[in-house]
Amino acid sequence: MAEKNYFEIAYTLKNSDEAREMYDRWAEVYDRDLTGNEYQQPVRCAEALNAQLTDKNAKILDVGCGTGLSGVALHEAGYKNIEGCDLSTAMLEKAEALNIYSRLFACDLNTPPIDIKDSSCDALTAVGVFSFGHIMPEAVDELLRIVKPGSPLIIGLNDHYYQEGTLTAKLDRLVGSGKIEMISHEHGEHIPGNDLLGWVITFKKI
Ligand SMILES: C[S@@+](CC[C@H](N)C(=O)[O-])C[C@H]1O[C@@H](n2cnc3c(N)ncnc32)[C@H](O)[C@@H]1O
């Protein structure tokens, strides 16, 4: 039987330890695998942020920045003050080499708090990080702690995890309790080379 590739292994992850172990191994060839399959979510999320945030000096946290593909799209959209955090130090080392982040730090969003002050960011992106065994929906509470009231948050995720429903249920509860305002859910390409579609969800902290 053929060995599973990393895209397949990613769907089998159960917790942060398994995710860290896989991304530490994937880091070396992650960019090749993703760009080789025309990964679209970074650009789609940067465009969604651009529609909400015109100040290019605003402080943005790229949550689960990985090797920095999501940060590159923000940088190319003109944003100049981007911080990044991730579970995997091997992924962070790749991001560091790009010289586009003003700060990078290791974190596990499933065991908050992470090392960043309350209401200290003007916007936040989380591209490809809400998924099976990755960042869990309850972590949205920690993301809301980090951003200033009125700030946009952009989550890009694939169809499979969107349809699983726990993230959208969490967001619905936050809308219901008056903590966030939903702006949009946009369907489109995620990783076209893998025939994978996905969603860009945009909301604001109230
Ligand atoms: C599919 S990659 C996306 C990376 C980057 N945002 C991109 O678009 O290329 C998922 C990233 O989420 C990180 N991650 C997974 N679980 C995490 C957690 N609990 N806390 C922080 N980062 C996590 C992984 O280490 C990995 O770098």
XYZ file of C-alpha atoms and ligand atoms in Angstrom:
233
model
C 0.000 0.000 0.000
C 1.272 3.504 -0.866
C 2.494 5.620 2.052
C 0.177 8.477 3.049
C 1.256 11.960 1.988
C 1.149 14.879 4.429
C -2.196 16.154 3.110
C -3.711 12.768 4.037
C -1.932 12.554 7.407
C -3.257 16.034 8.276
C -6.815 14.636 8.348
C -5.845 11.940 10.872
C -4.398 14.263 13.540
C -5.982 13.979 16.979
C -4.270 16.662 19.078
C -1.550 19.328 19.258
C 1.246 16.817 19.942
C 0.451 14.931 16.748
C 0.094 18.205 14.807
C 3.453 19.508 16.081
C 5.199 16.268 15.195
C 3.753 16.223 11.668
C 4.455 19.896 10.893
C 8.006 19.621 12.242
C 8.535 16.914 9.602
C 6.529 18.632 6.818
C 8.317 22.011 7.221
C 11.133 21.165 4.803
C 8.822 20.536 1.824
C 5.590 22.275 2.908
C 5.988 25.282 0.573
C 6.719 23.040 -2.396
C 3.643 20.887 -1.659
C 1.309 23.843 -1.192
C 2.444 26.181 -3.940
C 2.775 23.182 -6.279
C -0.954 22.628 -5.742
C -1.829 26.316 -6.240
C -2.775 27.045 -2.602
C -5.247 29.961 -2.791
C -6.329 30.658 0.794
C -3.487 33.052 1.711
C -4.359 35.437 -1.136
C -8.108 35.080 -0.542
C -7.670 35.883 3.176
C -5.383 38.854 2.457
C -8.011 40.219 0.050
C -10.722 39.754 2.681
C -8.587 41.669 5.194
C -7.886 44.399 2.656
C -11.635 44.932 2.291
C -11.864 45.630 6.057
C -8.562 47.291 6.974
C -7.005 50.086 4.920
C -4.258 51.045 7.436
C -1.174 49.206 6.137
C 0.734 49.959 9.375
C -1.884 48.225 11.504
C -0.629 45.382 13.708
C -1.795 42.010 12.402
C -1.318 38.622 14.069
C -0.990 35.744 11.585
C -2.124 32.848 13.778
C -0.647 29.490 12.748
C 1.635 31.308 10.323
C 3.496 28.096 9.457
C 6.347 28.697 7.010
C 4.927 32.129 6.233
C 2.855 31.590 3.071
C -0.054 33.407 4.730
C 2.275 36.232 5.844
C 3.702 36.599 2.342
C 0.192 37.264 1.004
C -0.354 39.917 3.710
C 3.041 41.448 2.959
C 2.278 41.539 -0.766
C -1.047 43.227 0.046
C 1.052 46.006 1.617
C 0.782 45.255 5.345
C 3.987 46.192 7.166
C 3.477 45.179 10.792
C 2.822 41.435 10.837
C 3.461 39.150 13.808
C 3.206 35.384 13.513
C 2.805 32.480 15.922
C 2.753 28.731 15.423
C 2.915 25.375 17.179
C 5.839 24.037 15.146
C 9.320 25.489 15.631
C 10.477 23.976 12.317
C 7.690 25.833 10.500
C 8.579 29.030 12.418
C 12.229 28.744 11.360
C 11.121 28.838 7.717
C 8.935 31.874 8.417
C 11.841 33.624 10.165
C 14.007 33.297 7.056
C 11.511 35.362 5.031
C 12.184 38.550 7.044
C 8.607 39.765 6.692
C 7.427 39.279 10.299
C 8.157 41.858 13.002
C 7.891 39.105 15.634
C 7.476 35.326 15.612
C 6.751 33.126 18.615
C 5.803 29.556 19.455
C 2.369 28.857 20.924
C -0.396 26.304 21.258
C -3.753 27.987 20.735
C -5.431 24.995 22.381
C -3.759 25.812 25.713
C -4.270 29.559 26.144
C -3.230 32.157 27.039
C -0.568 32.699 24.389
C 2.226 35.255 24.765
C 0.523 38.431 23.546
C -1.311 41.180 25.434
C -5.064 41.755 25.572
C -6.502 44.009 22.835
C -3.053 44.542 21.300
C -3.755 43.755 17.622
C -5.733 45.614 14.964
C -6.552 42.471 12.998
C -5.959 38.763 12.977
C -5.774 36.089 10.301
C -5.875 32.306 10.750
C -5.261 30.615 7.404
C -5.584 26.844 7.185
C -5.294 26.377 10.943
C -8.807 25.520 12.100
C -8.967 21.844 11.180
C -9.037 18.312 12.574
C -6.449 18.024 15.399
C -5.254 21.583 14.684
C -6.643 24.691 16.404
C -9.981 23.898 18.020
C -13.027 26.202 17.757
C -12.873 27.126 21.483
C -9.641 29.003 20.635
C -11.732 31.737 19.017
C -12.200 33.097 22.577
C -8.416 33.549 22.835
C -8.296 35.210 19.400
C -10.947 37.678 20.586
C -8.892 38.469 23.708
C -5.962 39.526 21.513
C -7.690 41.963 19.131
C -9.055 45.428 19.838
C -12.836 45.953 19.780
C -13.963 46.652 16.205
C -11.061 44.681 14.706
C -11.565 42.250 11.814
C -10.714 38.548 12.145
C -10.322 36.411 9.035
C -10.436 32.604 9.123
C -9.651 30.554 6.011
C -10.499 26.858 6.161
C -11.254 23.912 3.922
C -14.702 22.537 3.073
C -14.266 19.393 5.192
C -13.742 21.208 8.480
C -16.335 23.869 7.651
C -18.898 21.108 7.052
C -17.902 19.333 10.281
C -19.717 22.268 11.852
C -18.108 22.906 15.254
C -16.395 26.127 14.159
C -19.510 27.636 12.592
C -21.532 26.575 15.673
C -19.009 28.368 17.911
C -19.202 31.503 15.753
C -23.022 31.372 15.809
C -22.919 31.275 19.632
C -20.593 34.297 19.694
C -22.951 36.196 17.381
C -25.853 35.215 19.658
C -24.066 36.450 22.783
C -23.205 39.770 21.123
C -19.427 39.216 21.131
C -18.883 39.276 17.357
C -20.534 40.673 14.255
C -20.479 38.372 11.216
C -19.382 40.106 8.000
C -19.259 37.272 5.434
C -18.732 33.596 4.615
C -17.250 33.296 1.109
C -16.844 29.985 -0.689
C -14.047 29.489 -3.226
C -10.769 27.754 -3.966
C -8.651 26.324 -1.139
C -6.092 23.993 -2.768
C -7.205 23.640 -6.400
C -4.451 21.122 -7.210
C -6.086 18.796 -4.662
C -9.617 19.633 -5.894
C -10.251 21.196 -2.497
C -12.588 24.144 -1.967
C -12.846 26.217 1.175
C -14.289 29.183 2.998
C -13.083 32.605 4.066
C -15.026 33.773 7.138
C -14.801 37.440 8.093
C -16.137 38.810 11.391
C -15.484 41.649 13.807
C -15.011 41.757 17.562
C -17.709 43.894 19.143
C -1.900 24.106 7.041
S -0.705 24.954 7.997
C -1.057 26.644 7.561
C 0.156 27.531 7.684
C -0.014 28.907 7.062
N -1.012 29.688 7.762
C -0.362 28.767 5.604
O -1.428 29.257 5.198
O 0.453 28.184 4.866
C -1.342 24.821 9.652
C -0.434 25.443 10.697
O -1.146 25.487 11.945
C -0.229 25.205 12.977
N -0.970 24.707 14.139
C -1.643 23.537 14.243
N -2.196 23.436 15.469
C -1.857 24.555 16.151
C -2.105 25.010 17.481
N -2.804 24.275 18.351
N -1.613 26.233 17.858
C -0.876 26.960 16.974
N -0.609 26.572 15.703
C -1.094 25.389 15.296
C 0.690 24.152 12.365
O 1.920 24.036 13.062
C 0.843 24.657 10.933
O 1.962 25.479 10.759
